[in-house]
N, CA, C and O atoms as CSV, one atom per row, in Angstrom:
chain,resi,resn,atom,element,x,y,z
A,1,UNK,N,N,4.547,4.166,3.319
A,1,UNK,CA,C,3.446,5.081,3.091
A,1,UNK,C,C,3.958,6.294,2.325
A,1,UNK,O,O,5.131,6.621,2.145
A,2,UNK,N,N,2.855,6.889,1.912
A,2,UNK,CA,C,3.476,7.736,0.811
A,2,UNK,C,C,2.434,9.001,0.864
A,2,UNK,O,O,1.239,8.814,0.636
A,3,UNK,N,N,3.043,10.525,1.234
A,3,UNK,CA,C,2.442,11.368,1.407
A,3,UNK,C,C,1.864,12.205,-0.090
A,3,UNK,O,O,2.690,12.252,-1.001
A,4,UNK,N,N,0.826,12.690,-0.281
A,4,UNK,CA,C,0.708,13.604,-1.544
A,4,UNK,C,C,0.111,14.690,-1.071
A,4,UNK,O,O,-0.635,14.673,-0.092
A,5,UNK,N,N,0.551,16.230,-2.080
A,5,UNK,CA,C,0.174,17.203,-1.855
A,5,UNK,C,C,-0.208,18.006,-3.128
A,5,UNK,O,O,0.666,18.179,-3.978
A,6,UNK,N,N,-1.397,18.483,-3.307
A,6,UNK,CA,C,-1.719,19.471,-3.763
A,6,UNK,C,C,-2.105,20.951,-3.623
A,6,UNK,O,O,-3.268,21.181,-3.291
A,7,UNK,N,N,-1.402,21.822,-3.802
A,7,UNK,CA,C,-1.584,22.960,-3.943
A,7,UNK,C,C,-2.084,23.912,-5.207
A,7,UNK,O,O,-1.200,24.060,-6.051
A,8,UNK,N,N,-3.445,24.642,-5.519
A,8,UNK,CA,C,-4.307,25.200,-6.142
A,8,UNK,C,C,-3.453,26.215,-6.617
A,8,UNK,O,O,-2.783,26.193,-5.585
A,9,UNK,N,N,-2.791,27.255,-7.421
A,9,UNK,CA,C,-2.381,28.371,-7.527
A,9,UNK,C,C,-3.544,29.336,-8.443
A,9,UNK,O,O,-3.368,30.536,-8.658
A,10,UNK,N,N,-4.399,28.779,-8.784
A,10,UNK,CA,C,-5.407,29.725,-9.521
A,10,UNK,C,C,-5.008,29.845,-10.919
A,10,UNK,O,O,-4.845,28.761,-11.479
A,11,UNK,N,N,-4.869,30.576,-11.413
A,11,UNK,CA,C,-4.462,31.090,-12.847
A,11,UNK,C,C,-3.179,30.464,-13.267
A,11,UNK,O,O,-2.902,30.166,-14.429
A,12,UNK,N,N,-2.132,30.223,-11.831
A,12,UNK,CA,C,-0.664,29.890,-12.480
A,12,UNK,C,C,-0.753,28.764,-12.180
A,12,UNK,O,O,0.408,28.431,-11.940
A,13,UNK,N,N,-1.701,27.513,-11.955
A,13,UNK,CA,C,-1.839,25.718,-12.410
A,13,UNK,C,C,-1.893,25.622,-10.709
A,13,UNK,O,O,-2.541,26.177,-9.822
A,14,UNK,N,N,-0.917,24.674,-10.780
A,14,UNK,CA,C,-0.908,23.892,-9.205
A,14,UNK,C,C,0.523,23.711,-8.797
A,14,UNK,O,O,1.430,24.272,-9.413
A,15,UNK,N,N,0.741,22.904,-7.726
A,15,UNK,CA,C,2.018,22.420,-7.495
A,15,UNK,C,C,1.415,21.002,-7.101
A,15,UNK,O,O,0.203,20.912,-6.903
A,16,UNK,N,N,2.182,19.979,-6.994
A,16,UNK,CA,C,2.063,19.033,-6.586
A,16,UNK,C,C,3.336,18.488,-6.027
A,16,UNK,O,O,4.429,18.593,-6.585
A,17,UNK,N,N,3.100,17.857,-4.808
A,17,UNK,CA,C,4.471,17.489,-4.103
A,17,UNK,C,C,4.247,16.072,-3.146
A,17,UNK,O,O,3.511,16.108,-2.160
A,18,UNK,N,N,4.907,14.940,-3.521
A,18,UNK,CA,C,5.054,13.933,-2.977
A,18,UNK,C,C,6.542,13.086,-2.092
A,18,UNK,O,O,7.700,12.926,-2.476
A,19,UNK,N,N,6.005,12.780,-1.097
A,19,UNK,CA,C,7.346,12.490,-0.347
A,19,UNK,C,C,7.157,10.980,-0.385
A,19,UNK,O,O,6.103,10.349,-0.308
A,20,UNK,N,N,8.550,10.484,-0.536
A,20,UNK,CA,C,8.483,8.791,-0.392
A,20,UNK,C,C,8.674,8.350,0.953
A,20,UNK,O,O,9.522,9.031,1.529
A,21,UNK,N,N,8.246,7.573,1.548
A,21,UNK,CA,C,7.802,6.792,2.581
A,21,UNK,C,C,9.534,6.426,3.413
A,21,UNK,O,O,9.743,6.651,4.605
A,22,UNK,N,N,10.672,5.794,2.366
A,22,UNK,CA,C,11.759,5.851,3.270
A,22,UNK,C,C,12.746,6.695,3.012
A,22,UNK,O,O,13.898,6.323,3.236
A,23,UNK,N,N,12.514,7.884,2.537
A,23,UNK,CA,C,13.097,9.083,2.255
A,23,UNK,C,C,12.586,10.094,2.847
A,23,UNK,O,O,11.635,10.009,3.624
A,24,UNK,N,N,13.474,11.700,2.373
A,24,UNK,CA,C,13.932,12.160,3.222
A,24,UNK,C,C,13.280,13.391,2.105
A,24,UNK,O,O,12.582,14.371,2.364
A,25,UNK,N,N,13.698,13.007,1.081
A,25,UNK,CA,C,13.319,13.292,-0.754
A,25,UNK,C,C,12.043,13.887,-0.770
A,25,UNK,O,O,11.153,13.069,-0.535
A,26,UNK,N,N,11.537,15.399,-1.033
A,26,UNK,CA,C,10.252,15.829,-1.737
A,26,UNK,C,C,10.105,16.206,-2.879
A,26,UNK,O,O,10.164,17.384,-3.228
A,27,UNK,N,N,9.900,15.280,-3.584
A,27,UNK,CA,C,9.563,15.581,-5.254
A,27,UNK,C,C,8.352,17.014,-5.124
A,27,UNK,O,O,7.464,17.112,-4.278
A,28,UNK,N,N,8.627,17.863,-6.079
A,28,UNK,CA,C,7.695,19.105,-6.438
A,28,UNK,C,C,7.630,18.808,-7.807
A,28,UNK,O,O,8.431,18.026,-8.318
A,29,UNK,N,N,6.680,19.407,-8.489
A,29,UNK,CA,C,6.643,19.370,-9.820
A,29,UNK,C,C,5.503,20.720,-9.812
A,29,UNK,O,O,4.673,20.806,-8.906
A,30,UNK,N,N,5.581,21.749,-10.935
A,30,UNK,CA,C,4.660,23.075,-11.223
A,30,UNK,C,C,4.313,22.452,-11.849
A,30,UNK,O,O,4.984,21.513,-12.276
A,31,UNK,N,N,2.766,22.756,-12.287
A,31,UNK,CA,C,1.987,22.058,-13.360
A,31,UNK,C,C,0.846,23.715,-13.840
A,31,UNK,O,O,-0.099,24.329,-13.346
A,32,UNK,N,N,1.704,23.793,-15.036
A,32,UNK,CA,C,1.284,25.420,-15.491
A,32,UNK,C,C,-0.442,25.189,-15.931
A,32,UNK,O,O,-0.830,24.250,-16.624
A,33,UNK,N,N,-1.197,26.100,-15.445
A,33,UNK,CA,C,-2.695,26.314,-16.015
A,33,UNK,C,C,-2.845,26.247,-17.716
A,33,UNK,O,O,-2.275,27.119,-18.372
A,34,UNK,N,N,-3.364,25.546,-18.172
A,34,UNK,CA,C,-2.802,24.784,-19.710
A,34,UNK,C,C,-3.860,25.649,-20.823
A,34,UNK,O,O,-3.777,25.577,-22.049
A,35,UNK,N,N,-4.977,26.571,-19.954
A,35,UNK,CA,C,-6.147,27.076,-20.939
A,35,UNK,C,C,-5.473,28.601,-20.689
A,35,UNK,O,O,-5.059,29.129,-19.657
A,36,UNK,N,N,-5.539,29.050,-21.995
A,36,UNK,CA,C,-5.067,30.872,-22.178
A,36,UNK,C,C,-6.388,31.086,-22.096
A,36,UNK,O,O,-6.424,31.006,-20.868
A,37,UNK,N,N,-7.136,31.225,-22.294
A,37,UNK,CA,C,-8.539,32.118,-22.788
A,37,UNK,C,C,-9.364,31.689,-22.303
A,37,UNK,O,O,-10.240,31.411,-23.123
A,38,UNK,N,N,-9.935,31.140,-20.079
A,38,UNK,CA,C,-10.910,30.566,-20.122
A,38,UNK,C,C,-12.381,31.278,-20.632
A,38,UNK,O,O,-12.539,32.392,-21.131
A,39,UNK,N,N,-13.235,30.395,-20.373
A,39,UNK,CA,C,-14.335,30.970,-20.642
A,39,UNK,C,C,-15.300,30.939,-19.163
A,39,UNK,O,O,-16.285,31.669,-19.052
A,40,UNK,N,N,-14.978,30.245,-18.358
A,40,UNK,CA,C,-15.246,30.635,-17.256
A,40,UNK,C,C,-14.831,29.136,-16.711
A,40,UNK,O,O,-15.153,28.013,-17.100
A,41,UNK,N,N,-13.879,29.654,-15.516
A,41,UNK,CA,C,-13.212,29.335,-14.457
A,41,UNK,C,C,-13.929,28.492,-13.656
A,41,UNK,O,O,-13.288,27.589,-13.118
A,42,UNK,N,N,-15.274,28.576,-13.414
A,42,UNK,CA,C,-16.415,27.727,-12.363
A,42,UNK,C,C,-15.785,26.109,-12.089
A,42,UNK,O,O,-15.726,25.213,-12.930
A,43,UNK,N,N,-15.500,26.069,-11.164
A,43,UNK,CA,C,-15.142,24.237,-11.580
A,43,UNK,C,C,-14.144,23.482,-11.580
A,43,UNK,O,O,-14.072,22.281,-11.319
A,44,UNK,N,N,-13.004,24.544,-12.019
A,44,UNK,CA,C,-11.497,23.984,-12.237
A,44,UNK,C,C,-11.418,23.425,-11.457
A,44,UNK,O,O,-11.486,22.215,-11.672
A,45,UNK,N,N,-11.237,23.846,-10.145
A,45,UNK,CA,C,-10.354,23.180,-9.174
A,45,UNK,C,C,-11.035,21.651,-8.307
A,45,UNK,O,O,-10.632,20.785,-7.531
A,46,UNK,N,N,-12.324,22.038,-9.052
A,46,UNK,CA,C,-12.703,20.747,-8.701
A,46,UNK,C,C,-12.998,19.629,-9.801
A,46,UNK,O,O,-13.857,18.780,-9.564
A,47,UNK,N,N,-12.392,19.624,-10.831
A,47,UNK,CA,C,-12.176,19.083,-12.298
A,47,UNK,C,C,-11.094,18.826,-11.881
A,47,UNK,O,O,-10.913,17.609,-11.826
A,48,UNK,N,N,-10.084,19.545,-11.481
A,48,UNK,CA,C,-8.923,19.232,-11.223
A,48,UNK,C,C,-8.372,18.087,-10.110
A,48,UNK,O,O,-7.478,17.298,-10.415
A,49,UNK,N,N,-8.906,18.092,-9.009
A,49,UNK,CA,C,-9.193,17.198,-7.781
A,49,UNK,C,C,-9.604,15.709,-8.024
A,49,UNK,O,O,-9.102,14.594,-7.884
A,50,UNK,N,N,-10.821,16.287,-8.476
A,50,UNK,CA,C,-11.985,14.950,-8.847
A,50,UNK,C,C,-10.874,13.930,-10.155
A,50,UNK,O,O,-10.791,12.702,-10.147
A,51,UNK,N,N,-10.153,14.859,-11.152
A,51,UNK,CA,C,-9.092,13.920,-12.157
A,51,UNK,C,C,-7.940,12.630,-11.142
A,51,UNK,O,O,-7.725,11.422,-11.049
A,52,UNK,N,N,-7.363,14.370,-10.394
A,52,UNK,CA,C,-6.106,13.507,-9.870
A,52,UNK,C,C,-6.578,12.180,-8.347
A,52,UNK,O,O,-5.883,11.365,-7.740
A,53,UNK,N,N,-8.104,12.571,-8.245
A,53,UNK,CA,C,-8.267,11.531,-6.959
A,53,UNK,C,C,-8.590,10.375,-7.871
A,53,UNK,O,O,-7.897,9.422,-7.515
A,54,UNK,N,N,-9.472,10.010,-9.062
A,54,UNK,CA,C,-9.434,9.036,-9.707
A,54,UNK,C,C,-8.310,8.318,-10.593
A,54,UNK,O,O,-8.296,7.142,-10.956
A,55,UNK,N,N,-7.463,9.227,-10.826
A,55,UNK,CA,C,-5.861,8.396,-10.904
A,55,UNK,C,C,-5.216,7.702,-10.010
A,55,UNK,O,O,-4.791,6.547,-10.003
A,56,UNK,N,N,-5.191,8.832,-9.012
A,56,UNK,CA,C,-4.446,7.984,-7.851
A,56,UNK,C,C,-5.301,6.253,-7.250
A,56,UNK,O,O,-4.588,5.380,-6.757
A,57,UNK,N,N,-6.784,6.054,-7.411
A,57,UNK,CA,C,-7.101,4.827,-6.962
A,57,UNK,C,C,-6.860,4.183,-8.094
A,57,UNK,O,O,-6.598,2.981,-8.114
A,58,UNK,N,N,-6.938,5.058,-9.330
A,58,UNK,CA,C,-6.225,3.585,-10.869
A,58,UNK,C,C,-4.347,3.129,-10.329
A,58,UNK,O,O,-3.652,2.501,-11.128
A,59,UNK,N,N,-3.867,3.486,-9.162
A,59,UNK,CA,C,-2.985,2.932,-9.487
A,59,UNK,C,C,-1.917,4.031,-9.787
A,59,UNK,O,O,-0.828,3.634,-9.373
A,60,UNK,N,N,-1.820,5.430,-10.432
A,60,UNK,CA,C,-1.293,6.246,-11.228
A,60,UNK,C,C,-0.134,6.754,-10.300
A,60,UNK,O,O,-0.255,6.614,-9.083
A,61,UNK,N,N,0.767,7.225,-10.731
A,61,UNK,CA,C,1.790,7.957,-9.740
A,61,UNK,C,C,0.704,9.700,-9.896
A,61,UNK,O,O,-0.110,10.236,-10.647
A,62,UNK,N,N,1.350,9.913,-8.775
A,62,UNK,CA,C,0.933,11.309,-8.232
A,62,UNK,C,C,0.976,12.494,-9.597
A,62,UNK,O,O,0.270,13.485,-9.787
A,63,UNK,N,N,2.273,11.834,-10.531
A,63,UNK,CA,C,2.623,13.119,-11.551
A,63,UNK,C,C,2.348,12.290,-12.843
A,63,UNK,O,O,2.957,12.499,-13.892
A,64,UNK,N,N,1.583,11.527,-12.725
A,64,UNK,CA,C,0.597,11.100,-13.936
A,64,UNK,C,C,-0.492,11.650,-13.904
A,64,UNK,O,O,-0.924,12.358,-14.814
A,65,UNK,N,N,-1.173,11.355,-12.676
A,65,UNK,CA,C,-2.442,11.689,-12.348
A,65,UNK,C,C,-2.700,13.537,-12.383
A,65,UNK,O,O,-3.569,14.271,-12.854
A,66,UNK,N,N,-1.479,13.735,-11.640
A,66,UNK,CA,C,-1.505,15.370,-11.867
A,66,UNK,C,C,-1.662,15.792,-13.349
A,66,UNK,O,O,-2.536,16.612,-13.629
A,67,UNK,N,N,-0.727,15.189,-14.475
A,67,UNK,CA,C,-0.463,15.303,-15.493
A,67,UNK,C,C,-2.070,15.729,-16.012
A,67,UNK,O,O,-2.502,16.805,-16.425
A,68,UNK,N,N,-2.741,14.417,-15.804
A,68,UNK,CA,C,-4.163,13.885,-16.459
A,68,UNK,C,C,-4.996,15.081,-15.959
A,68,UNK,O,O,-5.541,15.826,-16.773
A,69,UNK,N,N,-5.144,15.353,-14.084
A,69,UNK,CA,C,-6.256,16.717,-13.739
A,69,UNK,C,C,-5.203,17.967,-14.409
A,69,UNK,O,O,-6.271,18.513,-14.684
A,70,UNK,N,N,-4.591,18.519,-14.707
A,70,UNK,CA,C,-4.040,19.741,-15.667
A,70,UNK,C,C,-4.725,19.072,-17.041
A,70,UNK,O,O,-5.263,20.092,-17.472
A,71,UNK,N,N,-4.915,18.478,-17.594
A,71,UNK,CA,C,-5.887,18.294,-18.945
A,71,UNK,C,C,-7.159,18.587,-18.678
A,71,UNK,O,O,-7.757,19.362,-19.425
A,72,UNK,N,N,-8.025,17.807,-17.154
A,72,UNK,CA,C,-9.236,18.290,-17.344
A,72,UNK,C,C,-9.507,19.121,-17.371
A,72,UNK,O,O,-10.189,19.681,-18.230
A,73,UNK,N,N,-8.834,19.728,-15.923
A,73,UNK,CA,C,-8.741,21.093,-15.519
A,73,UNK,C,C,-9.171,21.657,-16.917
A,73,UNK,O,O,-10.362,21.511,-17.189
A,74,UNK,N,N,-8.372,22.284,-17.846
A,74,UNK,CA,C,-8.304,23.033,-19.021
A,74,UNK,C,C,-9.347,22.474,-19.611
A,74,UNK,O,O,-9.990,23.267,-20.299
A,75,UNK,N,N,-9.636,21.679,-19.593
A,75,UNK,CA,C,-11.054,21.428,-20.627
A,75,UNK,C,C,-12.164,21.812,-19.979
A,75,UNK,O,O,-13.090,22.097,-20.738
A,76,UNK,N,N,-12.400,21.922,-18.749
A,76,UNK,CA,C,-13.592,21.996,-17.880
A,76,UNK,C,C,-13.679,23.630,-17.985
A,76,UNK,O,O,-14.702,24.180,-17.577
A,77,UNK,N,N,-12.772,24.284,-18.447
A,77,UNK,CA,C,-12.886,25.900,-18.397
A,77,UNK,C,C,-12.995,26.291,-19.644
A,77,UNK,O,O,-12.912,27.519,-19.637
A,78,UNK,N,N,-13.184,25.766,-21.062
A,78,UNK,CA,C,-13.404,26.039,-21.850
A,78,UNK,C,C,-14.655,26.707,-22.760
A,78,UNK,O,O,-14.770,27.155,-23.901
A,79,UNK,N,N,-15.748,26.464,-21.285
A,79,UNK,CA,C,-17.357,26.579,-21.921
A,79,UNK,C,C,-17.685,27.137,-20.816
A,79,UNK,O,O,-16.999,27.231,-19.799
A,80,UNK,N,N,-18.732,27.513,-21.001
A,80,UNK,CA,C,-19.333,28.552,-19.595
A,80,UNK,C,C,-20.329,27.512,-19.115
A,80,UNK,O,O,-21.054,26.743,-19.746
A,81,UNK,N,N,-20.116,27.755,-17.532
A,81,UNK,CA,C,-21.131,26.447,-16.797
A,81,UNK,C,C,-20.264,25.103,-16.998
A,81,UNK,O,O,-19.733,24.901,-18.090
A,82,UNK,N,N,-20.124,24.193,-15.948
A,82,UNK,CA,C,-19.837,23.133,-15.700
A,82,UNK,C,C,-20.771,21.988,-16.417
A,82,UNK,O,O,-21.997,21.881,-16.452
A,83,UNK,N,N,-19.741,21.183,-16.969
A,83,UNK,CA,C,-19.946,20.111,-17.883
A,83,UNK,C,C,-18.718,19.062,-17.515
A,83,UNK,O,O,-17.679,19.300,-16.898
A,84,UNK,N,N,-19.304,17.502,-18.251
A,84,UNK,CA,C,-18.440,16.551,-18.167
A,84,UNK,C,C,-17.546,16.480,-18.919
A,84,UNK,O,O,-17.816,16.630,-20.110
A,85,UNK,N,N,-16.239,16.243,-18.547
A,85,UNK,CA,C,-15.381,16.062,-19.852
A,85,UNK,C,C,-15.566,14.450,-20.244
A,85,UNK,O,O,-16.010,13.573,-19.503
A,86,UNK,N,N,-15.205,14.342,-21.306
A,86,UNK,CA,C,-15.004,13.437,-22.195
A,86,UNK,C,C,-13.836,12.555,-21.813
A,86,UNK,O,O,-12.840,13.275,-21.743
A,87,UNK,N,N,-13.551,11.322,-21.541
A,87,UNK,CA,C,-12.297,10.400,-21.686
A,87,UNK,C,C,-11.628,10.703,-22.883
A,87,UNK,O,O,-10.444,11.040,-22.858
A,88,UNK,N,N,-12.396,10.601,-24.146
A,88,UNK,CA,C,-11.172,10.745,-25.367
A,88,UNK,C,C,-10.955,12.225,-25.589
A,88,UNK,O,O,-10.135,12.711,-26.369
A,89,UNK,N,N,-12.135,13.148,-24.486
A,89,UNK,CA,C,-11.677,14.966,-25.371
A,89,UNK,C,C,-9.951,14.515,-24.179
A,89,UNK,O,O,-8.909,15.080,-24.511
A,90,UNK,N,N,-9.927,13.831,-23.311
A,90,UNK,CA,C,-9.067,14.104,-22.165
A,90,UNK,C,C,-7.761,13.299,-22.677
A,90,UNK,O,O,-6.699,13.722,-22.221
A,91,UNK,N,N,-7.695,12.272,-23.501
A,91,UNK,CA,C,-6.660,11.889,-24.358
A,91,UNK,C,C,-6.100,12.700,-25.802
A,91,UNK,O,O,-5.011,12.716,-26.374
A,92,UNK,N,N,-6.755,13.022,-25.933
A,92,UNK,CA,C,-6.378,14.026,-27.625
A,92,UNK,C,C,-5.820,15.349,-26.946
A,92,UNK,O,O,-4.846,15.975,-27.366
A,93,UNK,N,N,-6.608,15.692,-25.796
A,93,UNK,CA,C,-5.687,16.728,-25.495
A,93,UNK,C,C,-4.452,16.355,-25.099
A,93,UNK,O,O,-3.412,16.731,-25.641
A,94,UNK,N,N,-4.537,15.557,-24.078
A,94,UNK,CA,C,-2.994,15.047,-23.693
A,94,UNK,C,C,-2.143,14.704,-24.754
A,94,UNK,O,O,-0.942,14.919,-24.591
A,95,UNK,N,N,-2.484,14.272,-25.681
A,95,UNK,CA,C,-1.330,14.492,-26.920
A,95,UNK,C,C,-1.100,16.161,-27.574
A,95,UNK,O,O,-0.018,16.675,-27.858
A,96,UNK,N,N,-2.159,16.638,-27.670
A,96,UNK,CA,C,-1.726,17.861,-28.194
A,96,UNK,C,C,-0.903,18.750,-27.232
A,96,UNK,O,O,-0.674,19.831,-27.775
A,97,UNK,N,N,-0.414,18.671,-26.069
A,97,UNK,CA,C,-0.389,19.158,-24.988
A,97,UNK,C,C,1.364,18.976,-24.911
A,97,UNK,O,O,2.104,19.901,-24.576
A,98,UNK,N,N,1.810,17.695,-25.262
A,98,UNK,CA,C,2.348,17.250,-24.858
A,98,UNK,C,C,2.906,16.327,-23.704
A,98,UNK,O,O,4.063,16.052,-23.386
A,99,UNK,N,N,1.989,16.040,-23.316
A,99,UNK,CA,C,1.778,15.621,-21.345
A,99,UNK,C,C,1.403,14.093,-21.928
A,99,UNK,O,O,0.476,13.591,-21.292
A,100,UNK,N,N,1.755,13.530,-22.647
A,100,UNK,CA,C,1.296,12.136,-23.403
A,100,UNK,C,C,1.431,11.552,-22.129
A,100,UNK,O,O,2.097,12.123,-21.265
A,101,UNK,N,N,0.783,10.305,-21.884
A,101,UNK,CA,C,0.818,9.371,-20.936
A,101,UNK,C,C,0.051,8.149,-21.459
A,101,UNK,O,O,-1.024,8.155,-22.058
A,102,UNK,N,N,0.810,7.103,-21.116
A,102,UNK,CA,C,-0.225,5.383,-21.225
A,102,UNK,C,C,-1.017,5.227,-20.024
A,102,UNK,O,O,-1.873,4.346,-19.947
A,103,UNK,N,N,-0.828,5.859,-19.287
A,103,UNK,CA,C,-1.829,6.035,-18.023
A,103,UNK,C,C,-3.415,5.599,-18.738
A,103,UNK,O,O,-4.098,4.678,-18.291
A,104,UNK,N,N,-3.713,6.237,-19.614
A,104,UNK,CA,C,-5.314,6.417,-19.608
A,104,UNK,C,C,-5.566,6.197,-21.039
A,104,UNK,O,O,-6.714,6.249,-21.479
């Protein structure tokens, strides 16, 4: 079994931290807030959630999926009022980003 953790930091991204099942081992990883200039904040953290819980049932490791909600995240704060992101706005960013993944 395999524990996962997310932690919200607001403005400075998240943390995410997973322990393996016959270890002893807690992977952390910071995952920096990826939008400089939101336009309103409404949503993130649940853009952010709602990304990494639908990775994790595709199958995704914890720091893929994290990878993928830090993209929505940032896209979902770009416009004022909550909106859907896009699958391909959520791949083009991940390349521009650098956070590339075959995940998605």
């Amino acid at each position: 079994q395999t524990s996962n953790l997310i932690v919200k930091l607001g403005a400075e991204g998240f943390i995410a931290y997973r322990k393996e099942e016959d270890r002893d081992f807690l992977h952390r990883q910071h995952f920096p807030a990826l939008s400089a200039n939101p336009a309103d904040v409404a949503g993130a953290g649940d853009a952010l959630l709602a990304a990494v819980s639908v990775g994790l049932t595709q199958n995704l490791t914890l720091m893929e999926a994290s990878a993928i909600g830090c993209c929505v995240a940032a896209l979902a704060v770009q416009t004022v009022g909550n909106r859907p992101v896009r699958l391909e706005d959520v791949r083009e960013y991940l390349g521009q980003t650098g956070l590339a993944t075959n995940a998605i």
